[in-house]
Coordinates of C-alpha atoms and ligand atoms in Angstrom, one line a residue:
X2 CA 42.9 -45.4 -65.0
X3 CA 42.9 -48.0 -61.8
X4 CA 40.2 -50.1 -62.1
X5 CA 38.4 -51.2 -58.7
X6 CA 35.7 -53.2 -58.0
X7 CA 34.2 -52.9 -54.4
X8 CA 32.5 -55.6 -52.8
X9 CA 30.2 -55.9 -50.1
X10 CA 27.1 -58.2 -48.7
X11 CA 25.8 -57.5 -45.5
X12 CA 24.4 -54.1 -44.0
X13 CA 27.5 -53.2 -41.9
X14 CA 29.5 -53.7 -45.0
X15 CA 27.2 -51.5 -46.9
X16 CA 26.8 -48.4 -44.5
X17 CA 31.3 -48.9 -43.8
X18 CA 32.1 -48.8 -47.4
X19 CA 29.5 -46.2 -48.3
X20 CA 32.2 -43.1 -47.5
X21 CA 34.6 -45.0 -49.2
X22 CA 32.7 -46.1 -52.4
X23 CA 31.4 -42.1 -52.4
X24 CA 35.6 -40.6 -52.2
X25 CA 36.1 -42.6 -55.1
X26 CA 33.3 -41.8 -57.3
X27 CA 34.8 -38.4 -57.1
X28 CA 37.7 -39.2 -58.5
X29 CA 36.2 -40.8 -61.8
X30 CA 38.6 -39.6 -64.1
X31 CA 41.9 -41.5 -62.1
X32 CA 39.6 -44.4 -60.8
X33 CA 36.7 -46.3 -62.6
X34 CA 35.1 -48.2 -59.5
X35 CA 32.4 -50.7 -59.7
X36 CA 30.1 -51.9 -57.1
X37 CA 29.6 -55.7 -56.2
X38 CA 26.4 -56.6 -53.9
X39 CA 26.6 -59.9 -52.7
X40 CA 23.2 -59.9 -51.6
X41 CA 22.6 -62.6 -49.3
X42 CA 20.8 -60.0 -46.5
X43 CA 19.0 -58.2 -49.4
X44 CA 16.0 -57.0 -47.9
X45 CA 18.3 -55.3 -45.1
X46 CA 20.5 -54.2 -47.6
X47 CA 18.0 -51.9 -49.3
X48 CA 17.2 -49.3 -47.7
X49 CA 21.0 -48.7 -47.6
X50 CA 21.7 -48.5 -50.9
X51 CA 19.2 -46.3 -51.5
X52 CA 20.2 -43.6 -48.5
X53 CA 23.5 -43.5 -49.7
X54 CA 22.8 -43.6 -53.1
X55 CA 24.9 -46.6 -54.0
X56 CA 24.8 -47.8 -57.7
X57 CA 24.7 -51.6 -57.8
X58 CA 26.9 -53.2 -60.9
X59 CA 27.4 -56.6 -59.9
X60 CA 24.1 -57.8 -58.2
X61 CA 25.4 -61.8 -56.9
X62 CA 21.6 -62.6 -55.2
X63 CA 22.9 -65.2 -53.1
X64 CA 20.1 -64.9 -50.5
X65 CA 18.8 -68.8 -49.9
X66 CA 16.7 -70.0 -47.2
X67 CA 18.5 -71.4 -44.5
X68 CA 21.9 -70.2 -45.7
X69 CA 24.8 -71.9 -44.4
X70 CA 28.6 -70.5 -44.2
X71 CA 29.6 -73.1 -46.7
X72 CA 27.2 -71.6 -49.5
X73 CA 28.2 -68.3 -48.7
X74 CA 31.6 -69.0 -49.1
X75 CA 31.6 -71.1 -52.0
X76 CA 28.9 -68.0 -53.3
X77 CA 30.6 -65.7 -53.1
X78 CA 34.4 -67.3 -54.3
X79 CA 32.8 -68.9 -57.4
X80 CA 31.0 -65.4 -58.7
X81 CA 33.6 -63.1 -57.6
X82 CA 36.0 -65.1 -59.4
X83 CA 33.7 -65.2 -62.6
X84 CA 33.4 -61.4 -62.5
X85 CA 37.5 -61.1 -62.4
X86 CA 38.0 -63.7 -65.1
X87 CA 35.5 -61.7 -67.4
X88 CA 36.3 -58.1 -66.6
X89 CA 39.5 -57.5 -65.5
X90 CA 40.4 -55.5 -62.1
X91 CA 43.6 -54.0 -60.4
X92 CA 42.4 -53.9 -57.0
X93 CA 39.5 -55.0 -55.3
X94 CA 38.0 -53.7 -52.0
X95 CA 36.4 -55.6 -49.2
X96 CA 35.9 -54.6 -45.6
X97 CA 35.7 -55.9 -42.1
X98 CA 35.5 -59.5 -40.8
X99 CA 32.4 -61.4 -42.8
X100 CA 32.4 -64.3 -45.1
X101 CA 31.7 -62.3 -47.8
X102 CA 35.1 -60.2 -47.4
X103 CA 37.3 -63.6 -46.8
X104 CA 35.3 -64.9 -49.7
X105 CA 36.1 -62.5 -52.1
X106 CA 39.2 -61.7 -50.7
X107 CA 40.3 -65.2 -51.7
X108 CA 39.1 -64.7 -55.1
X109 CA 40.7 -62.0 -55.6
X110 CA 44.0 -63.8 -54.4
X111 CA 43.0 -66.9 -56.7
X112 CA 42.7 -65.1 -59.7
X113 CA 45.8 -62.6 -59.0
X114 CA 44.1 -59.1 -58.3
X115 CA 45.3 -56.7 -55.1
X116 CA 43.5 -56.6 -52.5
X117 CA 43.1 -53.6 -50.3
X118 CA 41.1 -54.1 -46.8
X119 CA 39.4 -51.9 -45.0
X120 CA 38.7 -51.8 -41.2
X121 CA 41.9 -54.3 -41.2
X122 CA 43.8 -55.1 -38.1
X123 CA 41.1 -55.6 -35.7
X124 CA 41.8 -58.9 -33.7
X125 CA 41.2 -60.6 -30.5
X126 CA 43.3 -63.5 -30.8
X127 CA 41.2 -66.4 -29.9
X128 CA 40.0 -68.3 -33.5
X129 CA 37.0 -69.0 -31.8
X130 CA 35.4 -65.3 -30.5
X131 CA 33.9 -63.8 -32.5
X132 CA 32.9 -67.5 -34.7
X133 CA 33.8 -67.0 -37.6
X134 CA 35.1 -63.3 -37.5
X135 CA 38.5 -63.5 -36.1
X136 CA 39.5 -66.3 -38.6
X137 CA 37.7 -64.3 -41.8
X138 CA 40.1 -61.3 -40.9
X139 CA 43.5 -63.1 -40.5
X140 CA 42.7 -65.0 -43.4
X141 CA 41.7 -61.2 -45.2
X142 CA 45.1 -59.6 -44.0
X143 CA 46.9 -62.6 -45.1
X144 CA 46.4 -61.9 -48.5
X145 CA 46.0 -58.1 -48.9
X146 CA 48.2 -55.5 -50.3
X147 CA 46.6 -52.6 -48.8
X148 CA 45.7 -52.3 -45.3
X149 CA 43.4 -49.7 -43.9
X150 CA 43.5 -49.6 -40.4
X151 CA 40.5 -47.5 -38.3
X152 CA 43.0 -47.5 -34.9
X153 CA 46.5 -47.1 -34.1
X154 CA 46.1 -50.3 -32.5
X155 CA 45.0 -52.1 -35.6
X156 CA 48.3 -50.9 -36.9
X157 CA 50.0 -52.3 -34.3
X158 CA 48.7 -55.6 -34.9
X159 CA 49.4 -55.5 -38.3
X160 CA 52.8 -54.3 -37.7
X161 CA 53.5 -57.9 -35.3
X162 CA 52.1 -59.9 -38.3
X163 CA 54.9 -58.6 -40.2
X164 CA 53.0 -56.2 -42.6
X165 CA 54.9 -53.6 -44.0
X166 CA 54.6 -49.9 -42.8
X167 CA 54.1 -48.5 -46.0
X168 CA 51.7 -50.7 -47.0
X169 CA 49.3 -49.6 -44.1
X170 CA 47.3 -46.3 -43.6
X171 CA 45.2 -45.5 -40.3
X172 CA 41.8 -44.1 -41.8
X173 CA 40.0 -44.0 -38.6
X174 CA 36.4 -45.9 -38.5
X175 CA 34.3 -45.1 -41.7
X176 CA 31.0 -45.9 -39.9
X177 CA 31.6 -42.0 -38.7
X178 CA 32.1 -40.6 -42.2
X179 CA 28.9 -42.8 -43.1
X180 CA 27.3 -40.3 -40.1
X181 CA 28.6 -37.1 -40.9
X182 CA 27.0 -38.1 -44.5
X183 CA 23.7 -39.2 -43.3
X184 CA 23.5 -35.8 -41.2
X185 CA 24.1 -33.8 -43.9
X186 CA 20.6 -35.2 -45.4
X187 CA 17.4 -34.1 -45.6
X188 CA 15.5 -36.6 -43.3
X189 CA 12.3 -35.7 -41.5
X190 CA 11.1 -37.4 -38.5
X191 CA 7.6 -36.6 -39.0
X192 CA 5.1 -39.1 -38.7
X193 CA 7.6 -41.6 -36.4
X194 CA 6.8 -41.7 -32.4
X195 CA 10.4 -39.5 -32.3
X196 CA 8.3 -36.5 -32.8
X197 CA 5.8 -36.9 -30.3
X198 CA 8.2 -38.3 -27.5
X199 CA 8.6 -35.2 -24.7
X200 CA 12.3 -34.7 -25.5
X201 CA 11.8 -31.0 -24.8
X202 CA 15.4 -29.3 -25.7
X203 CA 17.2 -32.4 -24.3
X204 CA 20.0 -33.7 -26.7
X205 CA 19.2 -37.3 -28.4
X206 CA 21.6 -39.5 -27.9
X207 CA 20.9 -43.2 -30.3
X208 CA 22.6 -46.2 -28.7
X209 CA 23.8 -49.1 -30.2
X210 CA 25.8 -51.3 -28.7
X211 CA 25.9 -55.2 -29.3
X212 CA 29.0 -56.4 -30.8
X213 CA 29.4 -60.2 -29.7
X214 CA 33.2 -59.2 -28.7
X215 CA 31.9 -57.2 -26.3
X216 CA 29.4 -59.5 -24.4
X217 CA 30.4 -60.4 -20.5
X218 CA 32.6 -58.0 -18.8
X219 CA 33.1 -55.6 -21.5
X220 CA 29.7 -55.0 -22.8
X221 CA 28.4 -54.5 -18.5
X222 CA 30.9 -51.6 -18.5
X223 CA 29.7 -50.5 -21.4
X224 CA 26.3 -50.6 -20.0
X225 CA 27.4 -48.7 -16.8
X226 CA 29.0 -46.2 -18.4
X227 CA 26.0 -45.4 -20.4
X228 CA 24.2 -45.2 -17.2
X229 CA 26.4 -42.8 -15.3
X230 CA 26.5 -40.3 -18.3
X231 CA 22.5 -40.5 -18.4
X232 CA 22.7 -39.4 -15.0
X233 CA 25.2 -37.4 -14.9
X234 CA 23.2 -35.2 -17.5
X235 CA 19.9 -35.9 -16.6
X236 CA 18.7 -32.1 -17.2
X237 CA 20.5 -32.2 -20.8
X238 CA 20.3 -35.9 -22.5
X239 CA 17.7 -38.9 -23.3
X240 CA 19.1 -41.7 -24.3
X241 CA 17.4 -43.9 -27.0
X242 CA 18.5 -47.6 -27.0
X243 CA 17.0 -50.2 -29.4
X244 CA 17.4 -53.0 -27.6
X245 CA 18.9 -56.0 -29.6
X246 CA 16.6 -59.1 -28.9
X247 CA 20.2 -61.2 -28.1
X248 CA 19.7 -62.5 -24.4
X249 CA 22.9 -61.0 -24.2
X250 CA 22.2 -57.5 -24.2
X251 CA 18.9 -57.9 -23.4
X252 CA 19.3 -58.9 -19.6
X253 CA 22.5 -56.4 -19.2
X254 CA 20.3 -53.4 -20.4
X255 CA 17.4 -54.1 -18.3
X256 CA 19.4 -54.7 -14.9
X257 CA 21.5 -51.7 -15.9
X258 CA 19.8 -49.3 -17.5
X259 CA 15.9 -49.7 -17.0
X260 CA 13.9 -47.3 -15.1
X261 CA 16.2 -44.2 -15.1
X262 CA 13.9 -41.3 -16.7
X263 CA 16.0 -40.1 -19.4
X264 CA 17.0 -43.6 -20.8
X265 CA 14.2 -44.7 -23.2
X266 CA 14.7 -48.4 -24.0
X267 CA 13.0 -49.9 -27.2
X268 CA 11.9 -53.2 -27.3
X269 CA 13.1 -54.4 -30.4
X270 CA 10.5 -57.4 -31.5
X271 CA 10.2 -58.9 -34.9
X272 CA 8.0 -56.6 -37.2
X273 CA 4.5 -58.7 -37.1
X274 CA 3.4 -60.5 -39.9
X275 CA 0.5 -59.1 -39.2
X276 CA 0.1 -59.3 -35.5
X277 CA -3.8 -59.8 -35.8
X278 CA -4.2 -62.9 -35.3
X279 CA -4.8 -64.5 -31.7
X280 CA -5.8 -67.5 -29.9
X281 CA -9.4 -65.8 -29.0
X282 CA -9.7 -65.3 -33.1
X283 CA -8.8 -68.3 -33.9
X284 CA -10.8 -70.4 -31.8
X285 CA -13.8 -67.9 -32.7
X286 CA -13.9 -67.1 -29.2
X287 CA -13.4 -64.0 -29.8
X288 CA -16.8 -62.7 -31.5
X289 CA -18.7 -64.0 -28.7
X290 CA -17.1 -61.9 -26.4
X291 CA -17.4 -59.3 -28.5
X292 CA -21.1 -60.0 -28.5
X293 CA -20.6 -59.9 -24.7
X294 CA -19.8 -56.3 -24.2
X295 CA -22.0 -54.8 -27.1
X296 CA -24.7 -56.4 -24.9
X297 CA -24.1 -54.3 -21.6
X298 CA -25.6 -51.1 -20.9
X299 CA -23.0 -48.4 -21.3
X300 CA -22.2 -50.1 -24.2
X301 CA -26.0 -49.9 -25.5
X302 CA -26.1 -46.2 -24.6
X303 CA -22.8 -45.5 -26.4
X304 CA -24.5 -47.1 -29.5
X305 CA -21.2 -49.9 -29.9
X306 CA -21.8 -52.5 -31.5
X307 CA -19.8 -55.7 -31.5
X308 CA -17.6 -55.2 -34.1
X309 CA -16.8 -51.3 -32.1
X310 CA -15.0 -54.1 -29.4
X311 CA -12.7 -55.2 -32.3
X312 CA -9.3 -53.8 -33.4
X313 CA -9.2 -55.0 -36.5
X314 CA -12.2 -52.7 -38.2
X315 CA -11.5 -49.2 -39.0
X316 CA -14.0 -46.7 -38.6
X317 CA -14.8 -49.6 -35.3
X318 CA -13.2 -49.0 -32.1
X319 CA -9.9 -49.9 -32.7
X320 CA -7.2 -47.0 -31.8
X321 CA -6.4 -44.9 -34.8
X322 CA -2.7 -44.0 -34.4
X323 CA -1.7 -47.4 -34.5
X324 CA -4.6 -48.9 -36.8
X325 CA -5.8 -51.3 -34.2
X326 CA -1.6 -52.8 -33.7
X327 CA -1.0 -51.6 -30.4
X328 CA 2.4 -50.8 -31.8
X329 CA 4.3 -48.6 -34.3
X330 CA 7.1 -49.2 -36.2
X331 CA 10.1 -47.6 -36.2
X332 CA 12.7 -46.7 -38.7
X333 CA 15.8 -45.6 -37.1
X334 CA 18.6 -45.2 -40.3
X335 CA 21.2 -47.6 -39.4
X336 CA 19.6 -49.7 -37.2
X337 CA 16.6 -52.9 -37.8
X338 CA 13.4 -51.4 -37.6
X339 CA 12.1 -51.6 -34.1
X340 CA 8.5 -51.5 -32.8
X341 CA 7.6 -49.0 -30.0
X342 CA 4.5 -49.0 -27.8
X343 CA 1.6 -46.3 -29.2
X344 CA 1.7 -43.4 -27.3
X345 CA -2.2 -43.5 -27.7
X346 CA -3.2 -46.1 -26.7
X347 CA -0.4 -47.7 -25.0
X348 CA -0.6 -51.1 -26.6
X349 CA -4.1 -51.7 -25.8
X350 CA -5.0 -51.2 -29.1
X351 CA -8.9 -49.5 -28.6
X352 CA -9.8 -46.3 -28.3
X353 CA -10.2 -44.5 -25.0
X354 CA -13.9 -44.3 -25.4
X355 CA -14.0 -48.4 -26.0
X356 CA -11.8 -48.7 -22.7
X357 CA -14.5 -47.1 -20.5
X358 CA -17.1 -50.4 -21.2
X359 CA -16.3 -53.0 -18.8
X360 CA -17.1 -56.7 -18.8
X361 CA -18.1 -58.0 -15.2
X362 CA -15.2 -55.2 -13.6
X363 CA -12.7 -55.6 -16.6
X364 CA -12.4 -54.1 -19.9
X365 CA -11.9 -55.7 -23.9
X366 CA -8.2 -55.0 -23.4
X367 CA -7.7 -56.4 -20.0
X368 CA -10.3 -59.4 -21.1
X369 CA -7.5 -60.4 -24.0
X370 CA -4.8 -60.1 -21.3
X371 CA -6.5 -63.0 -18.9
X372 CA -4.9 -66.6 -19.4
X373 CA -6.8 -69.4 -21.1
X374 CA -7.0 -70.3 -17.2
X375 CA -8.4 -67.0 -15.8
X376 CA -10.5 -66.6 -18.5
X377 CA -11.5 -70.1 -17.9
X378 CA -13.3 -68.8 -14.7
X379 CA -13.8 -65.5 -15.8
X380 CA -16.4 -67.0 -18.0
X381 CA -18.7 -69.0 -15.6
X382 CA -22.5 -69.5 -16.9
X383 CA -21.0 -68.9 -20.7
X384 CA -20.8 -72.1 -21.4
X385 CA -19.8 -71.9 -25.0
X386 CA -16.8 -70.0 -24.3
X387 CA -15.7 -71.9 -20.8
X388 CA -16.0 -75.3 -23.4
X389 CA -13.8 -73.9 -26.3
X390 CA -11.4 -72.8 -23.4
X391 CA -11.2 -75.6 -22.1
X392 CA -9.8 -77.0 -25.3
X393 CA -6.9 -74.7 -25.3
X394 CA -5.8 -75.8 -21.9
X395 CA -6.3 -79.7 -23.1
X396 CA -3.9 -79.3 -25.6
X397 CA -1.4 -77.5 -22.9
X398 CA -1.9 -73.6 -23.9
X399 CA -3.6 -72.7 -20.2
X400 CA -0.7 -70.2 -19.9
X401 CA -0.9 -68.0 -23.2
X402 CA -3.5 -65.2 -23.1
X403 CA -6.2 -65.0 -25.2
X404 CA -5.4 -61.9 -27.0
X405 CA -1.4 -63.3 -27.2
X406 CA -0.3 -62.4 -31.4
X407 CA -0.4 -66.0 -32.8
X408 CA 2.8 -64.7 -34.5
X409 CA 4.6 -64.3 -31.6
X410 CA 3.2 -68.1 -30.1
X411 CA 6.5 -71.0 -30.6
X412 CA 6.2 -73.8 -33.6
X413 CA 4.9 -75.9 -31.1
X414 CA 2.3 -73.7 -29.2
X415 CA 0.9 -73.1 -33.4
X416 CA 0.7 -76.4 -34.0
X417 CA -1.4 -77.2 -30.2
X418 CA -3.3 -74.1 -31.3
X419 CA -4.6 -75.6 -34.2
X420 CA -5.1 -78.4 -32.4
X421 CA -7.5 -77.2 -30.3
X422 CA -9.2 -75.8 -33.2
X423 CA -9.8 -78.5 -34.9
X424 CA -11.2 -80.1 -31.7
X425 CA -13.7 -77.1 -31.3
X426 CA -15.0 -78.1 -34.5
X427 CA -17.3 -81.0 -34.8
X428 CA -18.1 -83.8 -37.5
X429 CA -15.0 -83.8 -39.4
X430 CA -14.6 -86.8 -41.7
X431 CA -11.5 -88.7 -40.8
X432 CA -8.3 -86.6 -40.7
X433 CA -4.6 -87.5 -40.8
X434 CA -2.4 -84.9 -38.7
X435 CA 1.5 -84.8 -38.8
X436 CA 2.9 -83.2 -35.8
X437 CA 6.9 -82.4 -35.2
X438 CA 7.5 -82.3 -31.5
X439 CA 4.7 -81.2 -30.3
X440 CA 6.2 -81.3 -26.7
X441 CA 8.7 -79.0 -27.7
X442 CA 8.8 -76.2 -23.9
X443 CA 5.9 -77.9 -22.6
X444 CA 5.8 -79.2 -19.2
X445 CA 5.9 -82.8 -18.4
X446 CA 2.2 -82.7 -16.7
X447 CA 1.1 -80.8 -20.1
X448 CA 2.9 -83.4 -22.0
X449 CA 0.6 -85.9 -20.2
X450 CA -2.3 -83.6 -21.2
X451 CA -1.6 -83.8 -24.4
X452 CA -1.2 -87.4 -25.1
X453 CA -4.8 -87.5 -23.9
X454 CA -5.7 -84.8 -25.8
X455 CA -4.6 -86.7 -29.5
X456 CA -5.6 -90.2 -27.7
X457 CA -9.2 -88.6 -27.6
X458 CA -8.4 -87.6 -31.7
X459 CA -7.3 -91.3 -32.5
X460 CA -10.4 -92.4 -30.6
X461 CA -13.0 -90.5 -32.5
X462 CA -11.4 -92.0 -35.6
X463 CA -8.7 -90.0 -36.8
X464 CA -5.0 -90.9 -37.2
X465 CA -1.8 -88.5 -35.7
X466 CA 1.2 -89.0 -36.6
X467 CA 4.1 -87.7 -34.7
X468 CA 7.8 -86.8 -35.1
X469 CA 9.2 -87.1 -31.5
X470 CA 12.2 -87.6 -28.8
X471 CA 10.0 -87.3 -25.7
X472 CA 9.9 -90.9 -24.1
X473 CA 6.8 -90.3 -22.5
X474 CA 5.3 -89.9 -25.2
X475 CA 7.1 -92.2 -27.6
X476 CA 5.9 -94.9 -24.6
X477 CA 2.4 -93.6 -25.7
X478 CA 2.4 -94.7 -29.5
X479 CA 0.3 -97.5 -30.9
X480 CA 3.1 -98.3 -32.7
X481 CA 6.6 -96.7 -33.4
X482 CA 9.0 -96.0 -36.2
X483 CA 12.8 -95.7 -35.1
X484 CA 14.8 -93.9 -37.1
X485 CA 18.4 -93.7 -36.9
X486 CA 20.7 -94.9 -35.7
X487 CA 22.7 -91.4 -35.2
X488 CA 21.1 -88.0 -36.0
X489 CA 21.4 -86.0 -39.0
X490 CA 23.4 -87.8 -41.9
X491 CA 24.5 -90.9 -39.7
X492 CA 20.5 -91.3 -39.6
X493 CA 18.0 -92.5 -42.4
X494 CA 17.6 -95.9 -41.5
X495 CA 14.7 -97.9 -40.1
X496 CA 16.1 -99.3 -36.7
X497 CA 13.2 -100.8 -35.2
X498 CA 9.2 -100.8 -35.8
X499 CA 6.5 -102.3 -34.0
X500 CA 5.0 -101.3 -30.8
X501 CA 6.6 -99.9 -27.9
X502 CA 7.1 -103.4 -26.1
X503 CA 8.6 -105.0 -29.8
X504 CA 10.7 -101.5 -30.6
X505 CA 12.1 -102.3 -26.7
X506 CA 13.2 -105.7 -27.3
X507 CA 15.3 -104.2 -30.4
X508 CA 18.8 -104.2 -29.0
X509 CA 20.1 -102.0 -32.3
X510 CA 17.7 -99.5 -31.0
X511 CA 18.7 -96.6 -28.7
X512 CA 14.6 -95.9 -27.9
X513 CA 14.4 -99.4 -27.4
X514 CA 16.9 -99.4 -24.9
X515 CA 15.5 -96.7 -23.4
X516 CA 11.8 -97.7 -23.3
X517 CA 13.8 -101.5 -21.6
X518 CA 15.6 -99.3 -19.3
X519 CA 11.7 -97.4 -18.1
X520 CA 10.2 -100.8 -18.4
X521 CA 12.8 -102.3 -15.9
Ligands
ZN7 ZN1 -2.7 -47.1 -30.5

């Protein structure tokens, strides 16, 4: 009996070894195999293990915020070699390029076990593209035993490395035996925006295409391609491309491949927290205007009330097919879940009837699409809004739109959003607010807005304190703390402290250099 233990971690890994993990299961009575999830991309792991119907013996959980290389690596090496010290294994399997696979290939090695490697071979010869790839599988290959090779170029490589023919077999890519599996699965496609899209008895054809070896040159002709087959058979394909939100492929897509009919790009944004949120909600601008269109005559003779110009209420006037999200979510098997456009509503979110009320020539929808600075004058005479407006662009927000999901808004646009909130709101006893770089994509005449902005906080008797590198505003301070006197762990230390003209007198101080240097 050969005793194998298979390891994998991330969701390439999963779906690639799935065919292989499945062959051997059939041979239980040669080959005992056990499974090993790393598990630091668990929630995208999932799904996987439960399409192919992979048993999970060795679960290693090493997802951690903020996970770095380093505790992968050291992860991964110190369980895996726990697992072989306590249960002993002839050969273990890992695949690919990723830290988990040079990790536990170096156990392995450490505590004397074969190795076999799948997808081996692949190479590009410069250590630094792909970062960390090209080193993980060099280092991989350098220690196996077994060498499975998806191309006759692979081999080749191998073969100049000085591995031994017989000790290398050309399997072809298992991502295609991981297909023809999937395919031979029930799987409906009811319910997803798939079945109402006009395909008529065109062929589907799923795109995905972002491997960072292939960005510049390789990944445009990849791109082109794509587009002269669409055309090509325009009467006989669609194309369906999830987009990958990498700038990357982004831009090459769109000047490639957008506006040709049969190529149906899918912006691929995070899935929203809850995408409800906005900045008209959350300065309570939002129920006024509300109030606003419930009060106008087609909307009295319609019966709508206030809360029938909301998209959060069911029942309301929010668009059913989406539930008020403007958006549906897609799962597409091997791919992160994208989020398509409702082909309802088309992302406005209300129902049709809702859409035919109009606001002084514009509807709710095109209302939350105005900028705090259109809406600004939009809103003359409502004084009450055009006030709490006129907040938003104080703190430098005159550019988002109103009904903009706060969860798609930058750390620094939050953090001016609540801001401008708390400004709104009147009487507050004395507050203390801690703000990291709040400049952070903000123009320099918004930066100047905003030191007046928390000037006027200070002044009505509150206190802000704020982590920044901007020397405008650092100029700005009462008094500053410098902390240094490199970055990161060559930091720590008080440098200077005192106000702006003491901290530029502190010769040890790189800010106070700088705020000399301005001075002069
Ligand atoms: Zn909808």
């Amino acid at each position: 009996m050969l005793r194998v233990l298979t390891v994998f971690g991330t969701r390439p890994e999963a779906i690639k070894m799935a065919p292989v993990i499945s062959e051997l299961e059939k041979h239980a009575g040669l080959i005992e195999n056990r499974n090993c999830l790393t598990g630091q991309h668990k929630d995208m792991v999932a799904p996987l293990l439960e399409l192919f119907d992979i048993r999970v013996d060795y679960n290693l959980d090493l997802m951690r915020e903020n996970q770095t290389l380093e505790h992968i690596t050291t992860g991964v090496l110190h369980e895996v070699g726990r697992i072989l010290r306590e249960d002993p294994f002839d050969l273990i399997l890992v695949q690919g390029d990723t830290t988990t696979s040079m990790a536990a290939a170096l156990a392995a090695f450490y505590g004397g076990v074969r190795i076999g490697h799948v997808e081996a071979g692949l190479r590009t010869f410069d250590k630094h593209h792909p970062y960390p790839e090209e080193v993980n599988r060099k280092i991989i290959d350098s220690v196996s035993d077994l060498f499975f090779a998806h191309t006759e170029a692979a081999k080749r490589h191998l073969l100049a490395e000085g591995v031994p023919e017989g000790h290398i077999a050309v399997t072809g890519n298992t991502v295609i035996d991981a297909l023809l599996d999937v395919s031979n699965r029930p799987y409906s496609f009811a319910g997803t925006p798939l079945e109402t899209l006009p395909f008529d008895s065109k062929r589907i054809v799923l795109v995905t295409a972002h491997r960072r070896e292939s960005f510049g040159d390789p990944f445009e002709s990849m791109c082109r391609g794509l587009r002269d087959l669409a055309l090509k058979y325009k009467e006989r394909i669609v194309l369906v491309y999830p987009v990958h939100r990498n700038p990357n492929v982004r831009q090459v897509v769109n000047d490639t491949l957008s506006g040709i009919d049969n190529v149906l790009l899918i912006d691929q944004s995070p899935v929203a927290r809850s995408g409800r949120g906005n900045p008209a909600s959350y300065l309570k601008l939002f129920g006024e205007i509300r109030s606003l269109f419930a009060q106008s005559t087609d909307a009295k003779v319609q019966n709508f009330s206030a809360r029938h110009f909301s998209f959060n209420s069911a029942g309301g006037g929010r668009c059913e097919t989406c539930r008020g999200t403007g958006s549906i979510s897609v799962d597409l098997q091997f791919l992160p879940d994208v989020v398509m456009t409702c082909p309802d509503c088309h992302g406005t979110r209300f129902r049709r009837e809702v859409l035919e009320i109009k606001y002084r020539g514009l509807t709710i929808a095109e209302v939350l699409d105005l900028t705090v600075k259109d809406a600004f004058s939009f809103f003359r005479g409502q004084h009450r809004l055009q006030r709490r407006l006129k907040m938003l662009s104080d703190v430098g927000l005159e550019y988002i739109t109103l009904g903009q999901p706060a969860d798609t808004l930058s750390g620094g646009e939050s953090q001016r959003l609540k801001l401008a909130a708390f400004l709104s709101r009147s009487g507050r006893s004395p507050t203390l607010f801690v703000i990291d770089e709040p400049t952070t994509g903000l123009h320099p005449a918004d930066v100047v807005r905003l030191i007046d902005c928390l000037g006027q906080i200070a002044a009505a008797g509150h206190s802000v304190i704020v982590i920044e590198h901007d020397i405008n505003f650092i100029r700005s301070a009462d008094y500053l703390i410098d902390l240094g006197p490199e970055a990161g762990p060559a930091g720590g230390q008080v440098v200077a402290a005192g106000t702006p003209a003491e901290v530029a007198r502190a010769s040890a101080s790189v800010t106070g250099r700088l705020l000399a240097g301005q001075a002069g």
